[in-house]
XYZ file of C-alpha atoms in Angstrom:
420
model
C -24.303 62.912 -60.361
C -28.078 63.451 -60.292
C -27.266 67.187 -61.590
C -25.657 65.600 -64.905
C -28.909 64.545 -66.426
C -32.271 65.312 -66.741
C -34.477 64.997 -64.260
C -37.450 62.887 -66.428
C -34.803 60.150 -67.496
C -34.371 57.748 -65.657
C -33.363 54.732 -67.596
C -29.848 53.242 -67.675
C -26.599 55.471 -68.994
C -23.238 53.852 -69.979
C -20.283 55.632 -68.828
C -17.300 54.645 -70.588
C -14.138 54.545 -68.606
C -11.630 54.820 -71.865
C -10.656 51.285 -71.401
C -10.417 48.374 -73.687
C -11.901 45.502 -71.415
C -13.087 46.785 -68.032
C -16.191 49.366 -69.013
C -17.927 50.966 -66.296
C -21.916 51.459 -66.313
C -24.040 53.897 -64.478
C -27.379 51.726 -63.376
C -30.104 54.587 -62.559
C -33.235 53.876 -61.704
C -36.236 55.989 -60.280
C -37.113 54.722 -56.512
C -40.084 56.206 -54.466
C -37.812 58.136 -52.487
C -36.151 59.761 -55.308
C -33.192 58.789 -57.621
C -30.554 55.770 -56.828
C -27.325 55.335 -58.435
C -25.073 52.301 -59.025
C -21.845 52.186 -60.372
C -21.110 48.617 -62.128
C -17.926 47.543 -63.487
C -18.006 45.115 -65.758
C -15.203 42.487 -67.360
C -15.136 40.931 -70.704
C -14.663 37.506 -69.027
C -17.821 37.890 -66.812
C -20.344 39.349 -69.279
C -21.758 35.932 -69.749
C -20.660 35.060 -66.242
C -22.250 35.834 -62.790
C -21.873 39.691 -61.422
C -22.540 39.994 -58.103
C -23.808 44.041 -57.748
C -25.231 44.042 -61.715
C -26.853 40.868 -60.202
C -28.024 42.172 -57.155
C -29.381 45.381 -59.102
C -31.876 42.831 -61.616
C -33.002 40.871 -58.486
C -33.910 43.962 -56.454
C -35.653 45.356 -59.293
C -37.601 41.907 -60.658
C -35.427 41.963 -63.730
C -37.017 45.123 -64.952
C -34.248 48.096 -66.664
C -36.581 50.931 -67.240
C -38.587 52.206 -63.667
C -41.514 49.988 -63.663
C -43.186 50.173 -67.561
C -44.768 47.449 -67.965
C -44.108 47.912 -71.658
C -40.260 46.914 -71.117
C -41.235 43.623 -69.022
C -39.494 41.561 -71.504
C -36.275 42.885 -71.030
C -34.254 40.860 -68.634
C -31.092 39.845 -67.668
C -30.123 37.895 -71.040
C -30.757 41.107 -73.224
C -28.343 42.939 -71.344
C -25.504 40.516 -71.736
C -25.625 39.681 -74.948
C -25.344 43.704 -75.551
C -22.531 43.974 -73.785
C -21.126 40.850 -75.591
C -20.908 43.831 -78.553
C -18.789 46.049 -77.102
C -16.410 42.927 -75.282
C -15.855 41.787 -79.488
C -17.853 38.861 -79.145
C -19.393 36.969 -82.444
C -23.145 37.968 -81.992
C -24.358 36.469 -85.344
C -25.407 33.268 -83.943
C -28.584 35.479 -82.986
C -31.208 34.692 -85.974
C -34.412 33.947 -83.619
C -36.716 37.099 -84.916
C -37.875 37.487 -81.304
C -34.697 37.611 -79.865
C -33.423 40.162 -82.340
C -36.545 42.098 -81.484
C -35.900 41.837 -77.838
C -32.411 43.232 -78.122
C -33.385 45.626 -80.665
C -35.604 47.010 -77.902
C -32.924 46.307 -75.372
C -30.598 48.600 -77.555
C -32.979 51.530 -78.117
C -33.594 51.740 -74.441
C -29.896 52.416 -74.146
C -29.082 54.065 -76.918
C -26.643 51.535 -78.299
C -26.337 52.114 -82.285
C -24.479 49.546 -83.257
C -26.659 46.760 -81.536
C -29.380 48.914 -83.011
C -28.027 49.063 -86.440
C -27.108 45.051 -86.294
C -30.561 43.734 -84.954
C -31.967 46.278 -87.933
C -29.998 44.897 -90.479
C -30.281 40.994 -89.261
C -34.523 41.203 -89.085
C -34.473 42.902 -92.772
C -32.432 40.135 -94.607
C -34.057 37.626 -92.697
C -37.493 39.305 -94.448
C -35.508 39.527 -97.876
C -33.910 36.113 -97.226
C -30.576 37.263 -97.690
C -27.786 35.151 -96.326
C -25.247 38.322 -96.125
C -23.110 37.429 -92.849
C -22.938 40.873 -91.366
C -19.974 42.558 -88.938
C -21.698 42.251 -85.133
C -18.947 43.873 -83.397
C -17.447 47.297 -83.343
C -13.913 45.883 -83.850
C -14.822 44.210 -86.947
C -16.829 47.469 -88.443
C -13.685 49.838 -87.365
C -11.043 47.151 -88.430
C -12.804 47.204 -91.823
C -10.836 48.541 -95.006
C -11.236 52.045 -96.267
C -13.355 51.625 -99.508
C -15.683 48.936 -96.804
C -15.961 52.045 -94.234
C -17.029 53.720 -97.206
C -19.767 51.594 -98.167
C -20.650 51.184 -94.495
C -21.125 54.968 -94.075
C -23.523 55.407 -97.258
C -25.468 52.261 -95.947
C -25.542 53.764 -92.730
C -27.053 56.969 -93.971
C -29.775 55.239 -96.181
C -30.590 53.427 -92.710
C -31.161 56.847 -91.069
C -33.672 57.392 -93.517
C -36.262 54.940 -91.964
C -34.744 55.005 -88.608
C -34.518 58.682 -88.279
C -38.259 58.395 -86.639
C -38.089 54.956 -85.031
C -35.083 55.632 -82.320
C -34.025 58.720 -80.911
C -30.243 57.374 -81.409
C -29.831 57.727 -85.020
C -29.745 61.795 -83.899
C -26.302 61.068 -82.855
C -23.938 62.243 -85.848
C -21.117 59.933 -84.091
C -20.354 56.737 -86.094
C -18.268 55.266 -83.556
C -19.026 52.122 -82.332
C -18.501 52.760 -78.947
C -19.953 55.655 -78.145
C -22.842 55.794 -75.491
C -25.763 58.395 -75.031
C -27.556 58.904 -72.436
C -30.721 60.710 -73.632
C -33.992 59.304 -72.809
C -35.669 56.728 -75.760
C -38.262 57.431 -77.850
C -40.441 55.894 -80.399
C -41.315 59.408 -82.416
C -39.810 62.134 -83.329
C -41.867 64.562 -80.698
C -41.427 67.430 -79.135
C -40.689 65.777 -75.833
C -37.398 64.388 -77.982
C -36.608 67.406 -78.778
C -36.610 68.897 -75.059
C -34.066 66.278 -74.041
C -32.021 67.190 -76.622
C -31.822 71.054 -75.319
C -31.682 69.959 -71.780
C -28.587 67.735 -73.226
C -26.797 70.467 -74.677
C -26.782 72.355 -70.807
C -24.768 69.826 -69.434
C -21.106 70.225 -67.795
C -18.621 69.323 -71.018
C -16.026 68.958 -67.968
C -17.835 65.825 -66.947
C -14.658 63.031 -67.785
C -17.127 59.942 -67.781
C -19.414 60.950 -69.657
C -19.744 60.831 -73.258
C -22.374 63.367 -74.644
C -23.779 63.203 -77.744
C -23.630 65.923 -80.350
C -26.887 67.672 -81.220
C -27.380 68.125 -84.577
C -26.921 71.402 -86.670
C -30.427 71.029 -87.971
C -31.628 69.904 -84.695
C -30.208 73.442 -83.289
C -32.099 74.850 -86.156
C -35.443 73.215 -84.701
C -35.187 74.339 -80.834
C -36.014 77.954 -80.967
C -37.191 79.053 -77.562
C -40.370 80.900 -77.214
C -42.501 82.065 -74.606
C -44.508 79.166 -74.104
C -42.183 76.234 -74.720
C -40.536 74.974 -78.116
C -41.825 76.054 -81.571
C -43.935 73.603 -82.853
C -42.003 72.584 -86.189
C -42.412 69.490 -87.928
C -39.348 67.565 -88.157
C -39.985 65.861 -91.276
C -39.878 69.406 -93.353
C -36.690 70.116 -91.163
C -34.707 67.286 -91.896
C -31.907 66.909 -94.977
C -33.719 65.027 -97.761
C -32.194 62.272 -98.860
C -32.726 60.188 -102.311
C -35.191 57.755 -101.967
C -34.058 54.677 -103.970
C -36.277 51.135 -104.043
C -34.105 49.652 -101.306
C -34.488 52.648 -98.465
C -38.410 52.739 -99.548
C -38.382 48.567 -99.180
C -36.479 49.223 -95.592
C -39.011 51.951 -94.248
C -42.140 49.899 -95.332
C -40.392 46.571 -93.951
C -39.193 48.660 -90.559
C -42.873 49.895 -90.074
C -44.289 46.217 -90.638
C -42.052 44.949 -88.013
C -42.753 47.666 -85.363
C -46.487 47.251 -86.058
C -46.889 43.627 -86.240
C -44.456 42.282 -83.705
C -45.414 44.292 -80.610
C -48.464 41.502 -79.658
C -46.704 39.048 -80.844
C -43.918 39.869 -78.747
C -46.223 39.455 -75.322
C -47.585 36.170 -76.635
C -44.309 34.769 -77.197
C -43.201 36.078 -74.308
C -45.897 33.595 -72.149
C -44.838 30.747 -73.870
C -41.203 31.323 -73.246
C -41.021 32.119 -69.665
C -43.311 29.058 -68.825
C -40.848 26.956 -70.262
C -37.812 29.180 -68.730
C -38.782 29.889 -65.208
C -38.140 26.974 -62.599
C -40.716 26.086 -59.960
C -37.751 25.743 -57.494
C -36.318 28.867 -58.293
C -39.256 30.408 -58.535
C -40.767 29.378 -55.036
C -37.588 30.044 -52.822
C -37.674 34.049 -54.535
C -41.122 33.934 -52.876
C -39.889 32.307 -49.767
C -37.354 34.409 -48.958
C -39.444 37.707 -49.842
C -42.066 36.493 -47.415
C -40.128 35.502 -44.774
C -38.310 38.434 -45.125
C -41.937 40.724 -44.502
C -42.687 38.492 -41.978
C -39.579 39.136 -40.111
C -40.390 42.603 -40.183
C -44.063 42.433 -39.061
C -43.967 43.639 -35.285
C -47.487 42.708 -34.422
C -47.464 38.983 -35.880
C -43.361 38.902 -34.158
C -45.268 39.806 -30.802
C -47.914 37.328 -31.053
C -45.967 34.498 -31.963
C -43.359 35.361 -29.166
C -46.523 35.205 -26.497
C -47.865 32.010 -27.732
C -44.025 30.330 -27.653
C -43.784 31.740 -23.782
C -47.045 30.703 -22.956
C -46.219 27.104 -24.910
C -43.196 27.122 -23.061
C -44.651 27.782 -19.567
C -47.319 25.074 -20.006
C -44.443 22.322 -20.770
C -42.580 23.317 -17.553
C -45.584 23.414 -15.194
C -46.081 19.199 -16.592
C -42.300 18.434 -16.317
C -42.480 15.894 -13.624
C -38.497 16.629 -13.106
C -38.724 19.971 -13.299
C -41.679 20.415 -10.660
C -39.217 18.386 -8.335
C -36.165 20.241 -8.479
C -37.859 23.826 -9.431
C -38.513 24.188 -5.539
C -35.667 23.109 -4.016
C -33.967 25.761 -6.394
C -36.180 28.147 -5.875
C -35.779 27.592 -1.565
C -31.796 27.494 -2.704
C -32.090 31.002 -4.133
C -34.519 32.127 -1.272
C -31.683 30.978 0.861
C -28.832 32.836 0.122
C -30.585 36.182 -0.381
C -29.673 37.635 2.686
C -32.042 40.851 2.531
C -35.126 38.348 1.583
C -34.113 36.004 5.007
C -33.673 39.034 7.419
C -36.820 40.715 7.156
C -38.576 37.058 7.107
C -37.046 36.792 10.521
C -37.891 40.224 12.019
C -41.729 39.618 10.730
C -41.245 35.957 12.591
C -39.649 37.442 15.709
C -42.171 40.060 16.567
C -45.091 37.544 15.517
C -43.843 35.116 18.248
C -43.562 37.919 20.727
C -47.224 38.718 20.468
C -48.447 34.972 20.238
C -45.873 34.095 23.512
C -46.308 37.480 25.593
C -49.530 36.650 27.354
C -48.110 33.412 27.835
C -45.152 34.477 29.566
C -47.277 36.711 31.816
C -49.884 34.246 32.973
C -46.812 31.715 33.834
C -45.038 35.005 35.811
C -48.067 35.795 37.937
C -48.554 32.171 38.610
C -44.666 31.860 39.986
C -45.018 35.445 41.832
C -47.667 33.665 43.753
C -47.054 30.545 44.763
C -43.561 31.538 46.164
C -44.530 33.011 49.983
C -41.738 35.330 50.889
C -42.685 36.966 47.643
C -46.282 37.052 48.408
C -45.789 38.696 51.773
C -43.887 41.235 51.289
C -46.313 42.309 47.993
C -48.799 42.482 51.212
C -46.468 44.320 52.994
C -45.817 46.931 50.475
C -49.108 47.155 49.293
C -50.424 48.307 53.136
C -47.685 50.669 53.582
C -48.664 52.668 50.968
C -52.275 52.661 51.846
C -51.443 53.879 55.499
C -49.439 56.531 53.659
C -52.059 57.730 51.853
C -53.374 60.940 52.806
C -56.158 61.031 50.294
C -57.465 57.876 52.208
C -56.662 59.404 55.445
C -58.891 62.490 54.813
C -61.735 60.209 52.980
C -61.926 58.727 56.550
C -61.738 61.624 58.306
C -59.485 60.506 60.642
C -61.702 59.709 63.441
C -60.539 55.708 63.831
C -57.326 55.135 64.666
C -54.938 53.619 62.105
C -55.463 49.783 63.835
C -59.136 49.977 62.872
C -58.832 50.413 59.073
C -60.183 47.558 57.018
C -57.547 46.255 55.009
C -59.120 44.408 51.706
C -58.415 40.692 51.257
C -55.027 39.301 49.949
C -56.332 37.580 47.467
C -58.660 40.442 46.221
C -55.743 42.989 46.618
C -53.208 41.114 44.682
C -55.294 40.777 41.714
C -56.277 44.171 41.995
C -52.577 45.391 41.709
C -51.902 43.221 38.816
């Protein structure tokens, strides 16, 4: 879909599905990654009713239509609907505040709806001329209208393009049908930038079903002759049809060009005043809530810190739990217990450490027994001298010159402990 329009517009496009009551509406807005694109559907019975994804779309972007130009700020949510209430055949003359015409005039342009256009136009000039003309708002009463009224209609609709023909790109649309939708980009002047959409316009795909593309003027052809560095710099007002100026199209333009001059700061001022009034502390304060609860959530550093000071919180309230420093041991000696690889080599580290404490022990209490019993004493002494008389390294230290009786045999006592 991105391919279907040009790549500098990025405002809002209605797509109209063919239908009587269900109209469909391409929401496009220009996100820092690039393009997005939502497809709304919306009913006649919730225009004035709650939508959940048109809904969603105004609260992700703050209520704002156009990217983020701070110059359409004052376009919101109410705007919208009540220009859809047009095309759903709803009795919009109950608007005669001057700043909510203007708001929905400017709603309009943005989208390039003529006949909200047309009907805010025509409501902010009688209220200037203090007319009290009830005028069609709807496209089924203008189309339902008789033949000599479409008549008039169409000759008061061309004296209107006299002083609208540089006030809103729409009124380049040759279509007089009510529902009709363009999706060129708005613009206050008649520029040369205007003039580029309408040639990027005219190389779109005519297969695409949806959409509904506007026809470019004959003169407007005329205008766009390609050169080597861009479009030829014409000016439009020599290029256009004349028409006959009569008092009431000359009262219109000067009336038109008041409005657009005049109303602009008085538009932000009133704007204040209204939204104090209009925008609910509650409301207003749980938006905030939730959008910084929702960055804090995704914080990693402040998540980490608070989870360390909640373990370390935690830790300090179970070291001063009186029941819990009672029973954490004996759980603790429970789960040293039954793990059977933790108890075995526990056992083998006591084991050999009782060896070595009890060895010399043992030893000391063995010589002591060997001792005292006599048998076992004498025939140690027994054994002992056999092997010395045996001994011929002995034997030839001696010399062998005493006989065997004389040899000295060592004490008992001094022998035994020499053996040990």
């Amino acid at each position: 879909m991105a391919d279907k329009f040009h790549p500098d517009d990025a405002k809002l496009a209605f797509v109209n599905s063919g239908e009587m009551y269900n109209r469909h509406f391409v929401l496009r807005n220009k996100k820092p990654s690039g393009y997005s694109y939502v497809v709304v559907s919306c009913h006649k019975e919730i225009v004035y009713g709650k939508s959940p994804i048109l809904d969603h779309f105004i609260d992700a972007e703050i209520g704002r239509f156009y990217e983020y130009n701070d110059a359409f700020d004052n376009l919101n949510e109410l705007h919208f609907r009540r220009m859809l209430g047009f095309f759903y055949d709803y009795d919009m003359n109950y608007i005669v505040d001057n700043q909510e015409l203007t708001d929905l005039y400017e709603m309009a342009k943005l989208f390039e709806a003529k006949s909200v256009v047309d009907f805010c136009v025509k409501k902010i000039i009688c209220a200037r001329l203090g007319c009290t003309l009830r005028l069609p708002s709807t496209p089924a009463a203008a189309t339902s209208s008789s033949p000599s009224s479409t008549s008039s209609s169409d000759s008061s609709s061309e004296e209107e393009n006299d002083f609208l023909s540089c006030s809103s790109s729409s009124d380049l649309s040759s279509s007089s049908s009510d529902k009709d939708f363009s999706s060129s980009s708005s613009s206050s002047s008649c520029s040369e930038e205007s003039l580029s959409h309408w040639s990027d316009f005219a190389k779109f795909d005519m297969n695409f079903a949806p959409m509904i593309l506007p026809r470019v003027p004959d003169y407007i052809k005329k205008i766009l002759k390609p050169k080597k560095n861009g479009l030829e710099s014409t000016n439009l007002e020599k290029s256009l049809p004349m028409a006959k100026k009569t008092p009431m199209s000359i009262l219109k333009a000067e009336l038109v060009s008041e409005l657009t001059a005049s109303l602009k700061s008085e538009i932000k001022k009133d704007l204040i005043i209204n939204l104090k009034d209009a925008v609910k502390k509650d409301d207003f304060l749980a938006e905030v809530q939730s959008k910084i609860s929702h960055r804090l959530r995704a914080d990693l550093t402040l998540t980490e810190e608070i989870s360390a000071n909640l373990r370390d919180g935690i830790k300090t309230e179970l070291i001063n739990d009186p029941d819990l420093n009672v029973g954490l041991p004996r759980h603790i000696r429970n789960e040293v217990l039954r793990d059977g690889s933790l108890t075995g080599s526990i056992k083998q580290e006591l084991v050999s450490e009782i060896k070595r404490e009890t060895l010399p022990e043992f030893k000391e209490d063995l010589k002591d027994r060997i001792l005292v019993r006599g048998t076992t004493k004498d025939d140690l002494v027994g054994e002992i001298r056999s092997k010395l008389l045996n001994d011929g390294e002995l034997k030839k230290k001696l010399g062998g010159r005493r006989p065997p009786d004389a040899v000295t045999i060592p004490e008992e006592s001094h022998m035994t402990t020499a053996c040990w």
